[in-house]
PDB file of C-alpha atoms and ligand atoms in Angstrom:
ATOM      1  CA  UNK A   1      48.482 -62.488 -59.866  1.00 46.00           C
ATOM      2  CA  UNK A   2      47.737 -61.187 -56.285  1.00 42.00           C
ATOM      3  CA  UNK A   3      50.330 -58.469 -54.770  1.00 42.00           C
ATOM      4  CA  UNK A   4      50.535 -60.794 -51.926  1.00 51.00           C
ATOM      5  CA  UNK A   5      51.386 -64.239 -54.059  1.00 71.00           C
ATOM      6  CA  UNK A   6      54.393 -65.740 -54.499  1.00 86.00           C
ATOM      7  CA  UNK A   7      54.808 -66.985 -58.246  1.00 95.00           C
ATOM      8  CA  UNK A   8      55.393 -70.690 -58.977  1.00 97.00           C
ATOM      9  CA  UNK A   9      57.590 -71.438 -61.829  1.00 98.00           C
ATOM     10  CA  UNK A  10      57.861 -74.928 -62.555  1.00 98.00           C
ATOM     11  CA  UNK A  11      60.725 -75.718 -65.313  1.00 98.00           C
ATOM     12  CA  UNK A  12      59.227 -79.049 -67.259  1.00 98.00           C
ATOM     13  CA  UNK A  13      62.540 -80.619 -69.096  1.00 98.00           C
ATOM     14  CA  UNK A  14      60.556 -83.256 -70.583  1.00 98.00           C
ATOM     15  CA  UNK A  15      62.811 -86.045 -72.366  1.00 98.00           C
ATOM     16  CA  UNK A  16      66.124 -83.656 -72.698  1.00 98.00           C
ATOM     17  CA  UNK A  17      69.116 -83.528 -70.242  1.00 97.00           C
ATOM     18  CA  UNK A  18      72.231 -85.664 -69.669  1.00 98.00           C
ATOM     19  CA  UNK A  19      74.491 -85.478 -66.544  1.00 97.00           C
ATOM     20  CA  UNK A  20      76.381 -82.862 -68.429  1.00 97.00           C
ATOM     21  CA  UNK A  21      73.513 -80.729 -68.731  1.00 97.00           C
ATOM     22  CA  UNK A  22      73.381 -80.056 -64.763  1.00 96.00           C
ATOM     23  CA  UNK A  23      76.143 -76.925 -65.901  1.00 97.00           C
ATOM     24  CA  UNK A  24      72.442 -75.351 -66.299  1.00 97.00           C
ATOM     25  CA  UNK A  25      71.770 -75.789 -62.790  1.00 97.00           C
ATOM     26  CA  UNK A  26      74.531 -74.248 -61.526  1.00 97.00           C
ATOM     27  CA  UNK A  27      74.191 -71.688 -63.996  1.00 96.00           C
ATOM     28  CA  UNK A  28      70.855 -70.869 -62.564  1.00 96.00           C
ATOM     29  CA  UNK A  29      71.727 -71.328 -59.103  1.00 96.00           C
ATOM     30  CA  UNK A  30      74.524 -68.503 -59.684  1.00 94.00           C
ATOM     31  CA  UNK A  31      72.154 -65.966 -61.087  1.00 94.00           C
ATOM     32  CA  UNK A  32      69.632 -66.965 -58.428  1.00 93.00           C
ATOM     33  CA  UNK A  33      71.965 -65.113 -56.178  1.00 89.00           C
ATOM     34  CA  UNK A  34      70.391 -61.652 -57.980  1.00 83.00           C
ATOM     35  CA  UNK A  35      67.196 -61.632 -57.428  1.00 79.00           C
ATOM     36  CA  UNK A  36      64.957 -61.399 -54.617  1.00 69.00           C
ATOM     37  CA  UNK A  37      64.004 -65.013 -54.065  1.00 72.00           C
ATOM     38  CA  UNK A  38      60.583 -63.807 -54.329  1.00 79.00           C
ATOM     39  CA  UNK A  39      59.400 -66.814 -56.774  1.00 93.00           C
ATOM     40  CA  UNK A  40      59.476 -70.638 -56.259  1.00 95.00           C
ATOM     41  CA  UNK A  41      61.066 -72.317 -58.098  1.00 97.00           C
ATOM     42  CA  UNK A  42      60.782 -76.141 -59.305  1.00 98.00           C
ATOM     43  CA  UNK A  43      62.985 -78.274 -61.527  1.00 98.00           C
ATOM     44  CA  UNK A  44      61.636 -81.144 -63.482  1.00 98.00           C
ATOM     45  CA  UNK A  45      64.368 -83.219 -64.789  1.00 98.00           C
ATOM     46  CA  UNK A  46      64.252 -86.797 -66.606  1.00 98.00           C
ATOM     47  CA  UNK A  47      63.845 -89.353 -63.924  1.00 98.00           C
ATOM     48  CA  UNK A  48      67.466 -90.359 -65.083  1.00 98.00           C
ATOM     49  CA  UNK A  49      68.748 -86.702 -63.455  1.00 98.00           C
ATOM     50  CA  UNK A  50      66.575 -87.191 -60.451  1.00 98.00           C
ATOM     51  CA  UNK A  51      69.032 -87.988 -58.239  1.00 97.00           C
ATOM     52  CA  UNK A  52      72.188 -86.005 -59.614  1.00 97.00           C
ATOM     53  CA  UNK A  53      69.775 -83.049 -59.244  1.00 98.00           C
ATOM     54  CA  UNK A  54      68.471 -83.651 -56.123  1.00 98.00           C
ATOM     55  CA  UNK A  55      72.486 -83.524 -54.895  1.00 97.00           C
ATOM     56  CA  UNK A  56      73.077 -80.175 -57.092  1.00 97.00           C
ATOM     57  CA  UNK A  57      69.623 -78.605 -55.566  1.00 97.00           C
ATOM     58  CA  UNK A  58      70.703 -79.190 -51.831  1.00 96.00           C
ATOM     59  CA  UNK A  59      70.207 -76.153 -49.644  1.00 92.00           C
ATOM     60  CA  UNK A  60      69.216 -74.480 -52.374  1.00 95.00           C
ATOM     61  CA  UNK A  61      65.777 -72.477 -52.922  1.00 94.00           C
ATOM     62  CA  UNK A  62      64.870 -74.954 -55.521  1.00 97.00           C
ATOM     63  CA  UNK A  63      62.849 -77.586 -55.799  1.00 98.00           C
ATOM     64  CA  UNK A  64      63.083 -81.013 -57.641  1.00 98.00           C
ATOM     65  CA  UNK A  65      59.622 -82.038 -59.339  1.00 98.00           C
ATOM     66  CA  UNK A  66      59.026 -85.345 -61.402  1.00 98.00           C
ATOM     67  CA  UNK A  67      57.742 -85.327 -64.804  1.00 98.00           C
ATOM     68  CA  UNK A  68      55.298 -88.326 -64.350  1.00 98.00           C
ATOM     69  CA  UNK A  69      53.928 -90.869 -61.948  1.00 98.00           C
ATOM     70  CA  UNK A  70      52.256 -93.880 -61.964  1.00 98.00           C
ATOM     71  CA  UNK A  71      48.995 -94.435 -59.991  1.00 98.00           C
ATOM     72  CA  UNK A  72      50.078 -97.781 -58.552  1.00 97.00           C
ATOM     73  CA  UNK A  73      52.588 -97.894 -55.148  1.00 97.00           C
ATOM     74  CA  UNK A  74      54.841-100.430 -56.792  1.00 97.00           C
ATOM     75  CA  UNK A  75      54.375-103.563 -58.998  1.00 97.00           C
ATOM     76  CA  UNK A  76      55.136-105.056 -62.089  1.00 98.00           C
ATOM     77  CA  UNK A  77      54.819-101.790 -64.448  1.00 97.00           C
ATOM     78  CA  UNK A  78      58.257-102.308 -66.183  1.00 97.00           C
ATOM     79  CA  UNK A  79      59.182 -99.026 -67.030  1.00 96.00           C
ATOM     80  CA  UNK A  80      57.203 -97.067 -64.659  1.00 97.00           C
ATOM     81  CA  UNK A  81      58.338 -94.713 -61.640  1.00 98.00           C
ATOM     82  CA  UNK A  82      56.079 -94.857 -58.627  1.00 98.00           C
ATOM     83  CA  UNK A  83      55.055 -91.618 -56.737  1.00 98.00           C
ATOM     84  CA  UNK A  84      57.127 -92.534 -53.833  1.00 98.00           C
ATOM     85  CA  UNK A  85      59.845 -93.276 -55.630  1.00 98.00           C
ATOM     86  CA  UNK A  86      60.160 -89.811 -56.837  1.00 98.00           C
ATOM     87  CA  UNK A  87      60.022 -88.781 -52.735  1.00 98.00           C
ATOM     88  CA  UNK A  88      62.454 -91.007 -52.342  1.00 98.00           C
ATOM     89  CA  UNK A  89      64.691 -89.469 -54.922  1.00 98.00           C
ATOM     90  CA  UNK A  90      64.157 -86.454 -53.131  1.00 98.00           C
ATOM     91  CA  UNK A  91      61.317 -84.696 -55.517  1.00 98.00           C
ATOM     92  CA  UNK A  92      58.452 -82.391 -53.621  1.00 98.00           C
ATOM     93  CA  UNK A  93      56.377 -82.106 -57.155  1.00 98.00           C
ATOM     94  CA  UNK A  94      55.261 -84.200 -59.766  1.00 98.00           C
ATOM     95  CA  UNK A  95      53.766 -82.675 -62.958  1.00 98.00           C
ATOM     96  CA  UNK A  96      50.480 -85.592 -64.087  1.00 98.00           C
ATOM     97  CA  UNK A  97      48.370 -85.480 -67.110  1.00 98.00           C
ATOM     98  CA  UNK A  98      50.488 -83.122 -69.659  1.00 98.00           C
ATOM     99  CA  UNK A  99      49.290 -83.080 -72.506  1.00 96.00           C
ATOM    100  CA  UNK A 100      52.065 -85.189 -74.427  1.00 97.00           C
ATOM    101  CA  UNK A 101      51.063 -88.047 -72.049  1.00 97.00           C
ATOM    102  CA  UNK A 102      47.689 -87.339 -72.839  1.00 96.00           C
ATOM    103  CA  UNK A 103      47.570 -87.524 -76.560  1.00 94.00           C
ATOM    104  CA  UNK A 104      50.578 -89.602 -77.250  1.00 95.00           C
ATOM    105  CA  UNK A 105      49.632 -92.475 -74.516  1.00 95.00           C
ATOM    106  CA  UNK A 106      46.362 -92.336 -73.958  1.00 95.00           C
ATOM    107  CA  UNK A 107      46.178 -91.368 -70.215  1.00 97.00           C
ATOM    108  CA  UNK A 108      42.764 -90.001 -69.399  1.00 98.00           C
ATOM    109  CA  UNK A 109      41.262 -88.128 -67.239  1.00 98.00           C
ATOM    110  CA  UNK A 110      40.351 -91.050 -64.641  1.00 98.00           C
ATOM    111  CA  UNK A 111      44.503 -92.280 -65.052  1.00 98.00           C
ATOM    112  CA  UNK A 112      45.135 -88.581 -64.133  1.00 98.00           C
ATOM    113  CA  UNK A 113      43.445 -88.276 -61.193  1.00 98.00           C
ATOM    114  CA  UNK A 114      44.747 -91.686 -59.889  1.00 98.00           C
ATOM    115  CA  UNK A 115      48.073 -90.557 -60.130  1.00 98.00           C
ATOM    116  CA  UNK A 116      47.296 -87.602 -58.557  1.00 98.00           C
ATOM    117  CA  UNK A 117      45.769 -89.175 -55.443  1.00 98.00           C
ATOM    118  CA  UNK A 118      49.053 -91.378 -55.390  1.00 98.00           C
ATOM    119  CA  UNK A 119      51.363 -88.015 -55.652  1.00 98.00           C
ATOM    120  CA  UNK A 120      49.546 -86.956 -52.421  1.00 98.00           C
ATOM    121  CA  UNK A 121      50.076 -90.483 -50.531  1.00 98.00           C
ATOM    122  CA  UNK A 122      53.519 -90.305 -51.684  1.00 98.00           C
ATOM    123  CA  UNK A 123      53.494 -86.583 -49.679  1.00 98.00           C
ATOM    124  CA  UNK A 124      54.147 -85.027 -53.267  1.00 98.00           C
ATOM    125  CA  UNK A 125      52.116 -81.512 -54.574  1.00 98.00           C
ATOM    126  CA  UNK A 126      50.666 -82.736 -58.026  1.00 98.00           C
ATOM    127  CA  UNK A 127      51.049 -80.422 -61.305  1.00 98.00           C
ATOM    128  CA  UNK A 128      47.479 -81.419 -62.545  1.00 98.00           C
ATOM    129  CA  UNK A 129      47.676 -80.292 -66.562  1.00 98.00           C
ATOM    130  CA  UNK A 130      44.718 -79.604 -68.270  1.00 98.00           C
ATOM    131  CA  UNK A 131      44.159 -77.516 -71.852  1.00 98.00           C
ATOM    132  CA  UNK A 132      41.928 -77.787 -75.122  1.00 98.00           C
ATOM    133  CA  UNK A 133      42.969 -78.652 -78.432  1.00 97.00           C
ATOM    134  CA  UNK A 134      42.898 -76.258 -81.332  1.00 97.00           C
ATOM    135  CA  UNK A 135      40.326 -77.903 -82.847  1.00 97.00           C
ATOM    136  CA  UNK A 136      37.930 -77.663 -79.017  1.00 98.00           C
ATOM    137  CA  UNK A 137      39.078 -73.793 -79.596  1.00 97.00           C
ATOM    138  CA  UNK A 138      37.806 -73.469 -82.705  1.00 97.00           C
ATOM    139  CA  UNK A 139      34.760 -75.063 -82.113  1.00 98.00           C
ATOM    140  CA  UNK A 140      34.290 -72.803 -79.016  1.00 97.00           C
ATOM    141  CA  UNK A 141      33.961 -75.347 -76.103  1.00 98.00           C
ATOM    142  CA  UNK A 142      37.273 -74.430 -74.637  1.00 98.00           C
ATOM    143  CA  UNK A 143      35.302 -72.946 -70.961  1.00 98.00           C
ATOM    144  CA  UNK A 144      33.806 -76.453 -71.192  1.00 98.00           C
ATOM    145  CA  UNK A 145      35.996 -78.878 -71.953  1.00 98.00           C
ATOM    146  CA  UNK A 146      38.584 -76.994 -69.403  1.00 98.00           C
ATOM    147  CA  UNK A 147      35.820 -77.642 -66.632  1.00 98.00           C
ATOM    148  CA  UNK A 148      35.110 -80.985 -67.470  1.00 98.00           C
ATOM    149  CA  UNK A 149      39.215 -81.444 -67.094  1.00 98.00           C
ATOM    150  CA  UNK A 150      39.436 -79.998 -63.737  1.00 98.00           C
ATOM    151  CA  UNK A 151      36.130 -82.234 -62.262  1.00 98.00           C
ATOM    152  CA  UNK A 152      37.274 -85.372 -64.176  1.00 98.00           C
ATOM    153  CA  UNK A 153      41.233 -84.934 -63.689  1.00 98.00           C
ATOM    154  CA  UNK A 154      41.357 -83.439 -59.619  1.00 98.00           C
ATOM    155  CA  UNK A 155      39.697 -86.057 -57.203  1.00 97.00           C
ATOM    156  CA  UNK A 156      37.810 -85.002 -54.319  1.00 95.00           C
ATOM    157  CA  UNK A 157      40.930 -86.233 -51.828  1.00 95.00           C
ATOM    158  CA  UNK A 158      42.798 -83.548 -53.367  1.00 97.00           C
ATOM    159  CA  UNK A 159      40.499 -81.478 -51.226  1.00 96.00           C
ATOM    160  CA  UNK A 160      42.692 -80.821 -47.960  1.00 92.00           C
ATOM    161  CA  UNK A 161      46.215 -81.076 -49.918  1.00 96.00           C
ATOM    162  CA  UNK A 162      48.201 -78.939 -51.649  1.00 96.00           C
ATOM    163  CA  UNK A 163      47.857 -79.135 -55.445  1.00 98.00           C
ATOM    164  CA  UNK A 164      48.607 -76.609 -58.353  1.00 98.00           C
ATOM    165  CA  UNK A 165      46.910 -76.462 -61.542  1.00 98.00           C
ATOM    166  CA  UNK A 166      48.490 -75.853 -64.851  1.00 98.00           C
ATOM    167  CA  UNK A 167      46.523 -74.838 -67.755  1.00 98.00           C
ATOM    168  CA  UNK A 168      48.723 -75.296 -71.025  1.00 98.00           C
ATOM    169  CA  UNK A 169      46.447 -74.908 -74.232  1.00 98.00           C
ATOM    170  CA  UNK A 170      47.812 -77.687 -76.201  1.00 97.00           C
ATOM    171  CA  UNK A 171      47.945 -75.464 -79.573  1.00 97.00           C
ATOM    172  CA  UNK A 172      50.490 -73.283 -77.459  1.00 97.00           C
ATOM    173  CA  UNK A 173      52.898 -76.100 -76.318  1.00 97.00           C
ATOM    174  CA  UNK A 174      56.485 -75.644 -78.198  1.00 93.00           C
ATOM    175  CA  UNK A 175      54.692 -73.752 -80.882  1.00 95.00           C
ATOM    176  CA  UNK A 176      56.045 -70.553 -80.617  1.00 87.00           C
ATOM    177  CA  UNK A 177      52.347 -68.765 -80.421  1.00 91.00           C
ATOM    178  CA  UNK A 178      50.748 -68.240 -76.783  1.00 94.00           C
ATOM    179  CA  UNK A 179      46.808 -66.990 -76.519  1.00 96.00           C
ATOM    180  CA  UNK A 180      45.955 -63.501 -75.898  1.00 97.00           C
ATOM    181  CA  UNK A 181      45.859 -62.536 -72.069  1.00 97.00           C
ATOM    182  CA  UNK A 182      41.489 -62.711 -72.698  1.00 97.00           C
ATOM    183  CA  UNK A 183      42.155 -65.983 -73.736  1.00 97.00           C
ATOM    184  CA  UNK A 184      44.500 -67.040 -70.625  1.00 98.00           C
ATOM    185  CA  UNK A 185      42.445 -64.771 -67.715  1.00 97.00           C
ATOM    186  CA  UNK A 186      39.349 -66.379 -68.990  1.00 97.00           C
ATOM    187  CA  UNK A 187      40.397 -69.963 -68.954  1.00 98.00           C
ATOM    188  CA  UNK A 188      41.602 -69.421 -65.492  1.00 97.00           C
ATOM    189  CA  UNK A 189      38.281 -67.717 -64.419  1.00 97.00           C
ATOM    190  CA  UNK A 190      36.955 -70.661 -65.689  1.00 98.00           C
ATOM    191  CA  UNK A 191      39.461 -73.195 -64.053  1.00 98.00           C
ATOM    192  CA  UNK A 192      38.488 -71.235 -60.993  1.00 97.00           C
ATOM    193  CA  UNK A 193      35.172 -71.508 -61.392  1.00 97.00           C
ATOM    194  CA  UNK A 194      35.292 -75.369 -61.869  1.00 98.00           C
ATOM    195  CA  UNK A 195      37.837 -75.739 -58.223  1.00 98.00           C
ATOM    196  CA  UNK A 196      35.064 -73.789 -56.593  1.00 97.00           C
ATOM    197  CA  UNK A 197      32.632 -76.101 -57.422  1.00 96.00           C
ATOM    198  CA  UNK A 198      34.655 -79.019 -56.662  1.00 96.00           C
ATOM    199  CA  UNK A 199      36.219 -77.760 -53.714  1.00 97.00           C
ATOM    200  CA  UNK A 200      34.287 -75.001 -52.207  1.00 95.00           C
ATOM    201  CA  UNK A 201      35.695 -71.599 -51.502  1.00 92.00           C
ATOM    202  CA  UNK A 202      39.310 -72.945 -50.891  1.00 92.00           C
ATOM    203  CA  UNK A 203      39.162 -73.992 -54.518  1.00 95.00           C
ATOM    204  CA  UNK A 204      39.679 -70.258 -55.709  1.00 93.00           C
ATOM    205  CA  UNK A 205      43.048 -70.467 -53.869  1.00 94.00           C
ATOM    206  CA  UNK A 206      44.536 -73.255 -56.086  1.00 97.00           C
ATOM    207  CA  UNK A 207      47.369 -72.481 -57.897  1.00 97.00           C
ATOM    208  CA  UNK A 208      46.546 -72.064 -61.781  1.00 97.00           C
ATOM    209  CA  UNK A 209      50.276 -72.117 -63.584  1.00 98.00           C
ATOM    210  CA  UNK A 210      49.989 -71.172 -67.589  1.00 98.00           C
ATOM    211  CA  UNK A 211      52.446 -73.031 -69.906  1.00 98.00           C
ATOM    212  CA  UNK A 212      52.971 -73.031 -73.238  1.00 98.00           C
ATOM    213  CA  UNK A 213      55.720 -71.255 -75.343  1.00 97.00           C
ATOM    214  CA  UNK A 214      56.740 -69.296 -72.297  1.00 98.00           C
ATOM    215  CA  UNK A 215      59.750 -67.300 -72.536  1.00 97.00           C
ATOM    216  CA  UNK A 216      61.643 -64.285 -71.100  1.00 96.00           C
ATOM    217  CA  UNK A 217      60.392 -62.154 -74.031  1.00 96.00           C
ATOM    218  CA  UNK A 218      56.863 -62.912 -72.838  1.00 97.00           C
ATOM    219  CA  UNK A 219      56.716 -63.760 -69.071  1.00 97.00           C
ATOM    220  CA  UNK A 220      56.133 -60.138 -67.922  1.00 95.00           C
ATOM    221  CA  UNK A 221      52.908 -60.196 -69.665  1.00 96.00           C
ATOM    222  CA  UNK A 222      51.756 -63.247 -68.582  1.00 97.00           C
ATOM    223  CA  UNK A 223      52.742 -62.944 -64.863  1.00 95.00           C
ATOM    224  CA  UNK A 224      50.717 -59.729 -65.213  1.00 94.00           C
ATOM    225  CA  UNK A 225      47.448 -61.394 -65.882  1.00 95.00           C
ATOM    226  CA  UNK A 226      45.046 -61.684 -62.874  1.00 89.00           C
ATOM    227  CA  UNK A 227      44.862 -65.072 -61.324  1.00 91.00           C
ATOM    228  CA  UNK A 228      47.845 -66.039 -63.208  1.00 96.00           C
ATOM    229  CA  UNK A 229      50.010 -67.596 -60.348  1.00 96.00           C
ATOM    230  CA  UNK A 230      53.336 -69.009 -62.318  1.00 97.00           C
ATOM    231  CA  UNK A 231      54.104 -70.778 -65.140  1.00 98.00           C
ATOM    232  CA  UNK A 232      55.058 -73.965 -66.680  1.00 98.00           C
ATOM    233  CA  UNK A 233      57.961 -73.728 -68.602  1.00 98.00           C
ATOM    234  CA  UNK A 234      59.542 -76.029 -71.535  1.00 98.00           C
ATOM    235  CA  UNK A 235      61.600 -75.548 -73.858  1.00 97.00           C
ATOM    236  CA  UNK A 236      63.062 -72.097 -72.384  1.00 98.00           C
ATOM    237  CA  UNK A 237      63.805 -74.099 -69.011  1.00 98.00           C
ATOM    238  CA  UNK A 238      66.592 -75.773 -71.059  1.00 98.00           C
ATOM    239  CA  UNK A 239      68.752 -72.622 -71.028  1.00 97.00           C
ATOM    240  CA  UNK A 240      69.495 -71.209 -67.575  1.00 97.00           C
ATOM    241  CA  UNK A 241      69.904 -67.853 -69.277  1.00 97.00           C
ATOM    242  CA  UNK A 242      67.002 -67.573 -70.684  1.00 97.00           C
ATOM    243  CA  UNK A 243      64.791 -69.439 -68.057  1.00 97.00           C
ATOM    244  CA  UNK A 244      66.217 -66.845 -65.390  1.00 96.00           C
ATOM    245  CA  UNK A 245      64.554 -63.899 -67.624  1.00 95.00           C
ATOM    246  CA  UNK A 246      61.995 -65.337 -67.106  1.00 96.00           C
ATOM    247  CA  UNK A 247      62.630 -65.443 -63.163  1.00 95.00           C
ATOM    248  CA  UNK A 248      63.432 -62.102 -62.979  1.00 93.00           C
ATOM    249  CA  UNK A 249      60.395 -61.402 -64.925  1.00 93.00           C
ATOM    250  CA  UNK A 250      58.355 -62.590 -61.854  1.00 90.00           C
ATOM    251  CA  UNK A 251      60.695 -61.149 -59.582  1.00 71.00           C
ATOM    252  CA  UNK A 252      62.466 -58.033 -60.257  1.00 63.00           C
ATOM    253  CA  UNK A 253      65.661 -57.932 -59.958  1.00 59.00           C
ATOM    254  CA  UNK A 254      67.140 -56.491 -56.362  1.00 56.00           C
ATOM    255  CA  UNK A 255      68.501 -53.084 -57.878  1.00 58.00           C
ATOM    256  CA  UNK A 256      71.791 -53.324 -55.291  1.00 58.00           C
ATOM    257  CA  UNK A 257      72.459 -56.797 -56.484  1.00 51.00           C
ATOM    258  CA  UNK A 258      72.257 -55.930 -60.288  1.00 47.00           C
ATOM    259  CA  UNK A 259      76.112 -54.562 -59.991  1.00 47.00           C
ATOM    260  CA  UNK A 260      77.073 -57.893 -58.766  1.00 45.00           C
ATOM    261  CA  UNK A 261      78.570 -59.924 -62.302  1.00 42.00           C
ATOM    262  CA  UNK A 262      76.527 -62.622 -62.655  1.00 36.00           C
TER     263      UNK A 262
HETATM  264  P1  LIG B   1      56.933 -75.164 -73.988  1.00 77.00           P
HETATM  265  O1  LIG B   1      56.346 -76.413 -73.169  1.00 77.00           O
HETATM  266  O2  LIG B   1      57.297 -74.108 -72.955  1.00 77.00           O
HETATM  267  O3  LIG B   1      58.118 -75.710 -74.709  1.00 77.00           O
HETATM  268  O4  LIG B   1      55.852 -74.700 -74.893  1.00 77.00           O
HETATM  269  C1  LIG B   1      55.525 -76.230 -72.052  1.00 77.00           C
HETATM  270  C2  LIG B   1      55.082 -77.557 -71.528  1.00 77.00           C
HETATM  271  O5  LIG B   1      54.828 -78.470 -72.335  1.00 77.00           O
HETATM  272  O6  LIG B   1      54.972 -77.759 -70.307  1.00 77.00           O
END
């Protein structure tokens, strides 16, 4: 990560969270209060919380994402939530193409990048996931397939909009085992690589998040790997204790706020 670069940590809450469960927000917007503010910070909620979050996150330095779009503007997709609705709802963000919607419904790469270009009609900044399988690793065509991902998955109207990048190795997802910061700084090289040749020079200033089994214990490390520029978090988002570790990870804590209680 650059001196200069502010750290994007996007919390991904997936299919967890009642009303009750926005405790966690205020939780974390209380020990938000001690640190710098030097991170930004996004909050992915079931589209069920959108709303009730979008309330809880006013004024605050926190940002609502969605978890999913669909590529249409509106229609007869029973079941679906359509970029702008997400605007509507007050979201800036939508995370596209994780890997669970990738394996478990089929979305490919052509899906991805339709919902993508509909994020950016809808004025959103698309989370564009892309990672190998275990088995791609093993076979060693992890540099390739991750390129192949970023051409097939980022369409050229992306070009002049913001967009981030998240590269979560699906072997790593909830799994308790993260790759080796090699592993991570040379997928990103790579993810960089592919950007650039999609996008020129002003590719290598995409956003690259890494997710997968991110946690307070680790985050130090990983925010220290160059070109790393936030992370996607899961699981440890659930607890506002432990995803503000991994805040403060990215942004030290102010020393003359520490004394504070939290
Ligand atoms: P995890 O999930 O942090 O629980 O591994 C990350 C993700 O799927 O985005």
């Amino acid at each position: 990560m650059s001196a200069a670069a502010r750290p994007l940590i996007v919390a991904n809450w997936k299919m967890n969270g009642l009303s009750s469960s926005l405790t966690q927000i205020a939780h974390l917007l209380h020990g938000l209060r001690r640190t710098r503010g030097s991170a930004d910070i996004v909050v992915c909620p079931p589209a069920t919380l959108l709303s009730l979050m979008a309330c809880a996150l006013e004024s605050s330095p926190v940002a609502l994402g969605g978890q999913d779009c669909h590529a249409e503007e509106s229609g007869a997709f029973t079941g679906e939530v359509a970029a702008e609705m997400l605007s509507d709802a007050g979201a800036r963000y939508v995370i596209v193409g994780h890997s669970e919607r990738r394996i478990r419904r089929a979305e490919t790469d052509a899906v991805i990048a339709a919902k993508a270009d509909a994020a950016v009609r809808a004025g959103l900044t698309p989370i564009v996931c892309i990672g190998e399988s275990l088995d791609v690793r093993d076979r060693g065509r992890t540099l390739d397939v991750l390129t192949a991902q970023v051409l097939a998955s980022c369409p050229p109207c992306l070009a002049d909009k913001r967009f981030v990048v998240a590269y979560e190795p699906c072997w790593a997802i909830g799994a308790n085992r993260t790759p080796t910061a090699e592993q991570i700084a040379e997928a990103h090289a790579a993810i960089h690589g592919a950007l650039a040749r999609r996008f020129g020079s002003g590719g290598r200033a995409v956003p690259v998040l890494y997710g997968g089994s991110v946690k307070g214990e680790n985050a130090a490390g990983i925010f220290g790997i160059a070109k790393v520029a936030g992370v996607l978090v899961g699981r440890a988002s659930l607890d506002a204790r432990e995803f503000l570790r991994i805040v403060e990870a990215a942004a030290p804590v102010d020393p003359r706020l520490k004394a504070q209680p939290a």
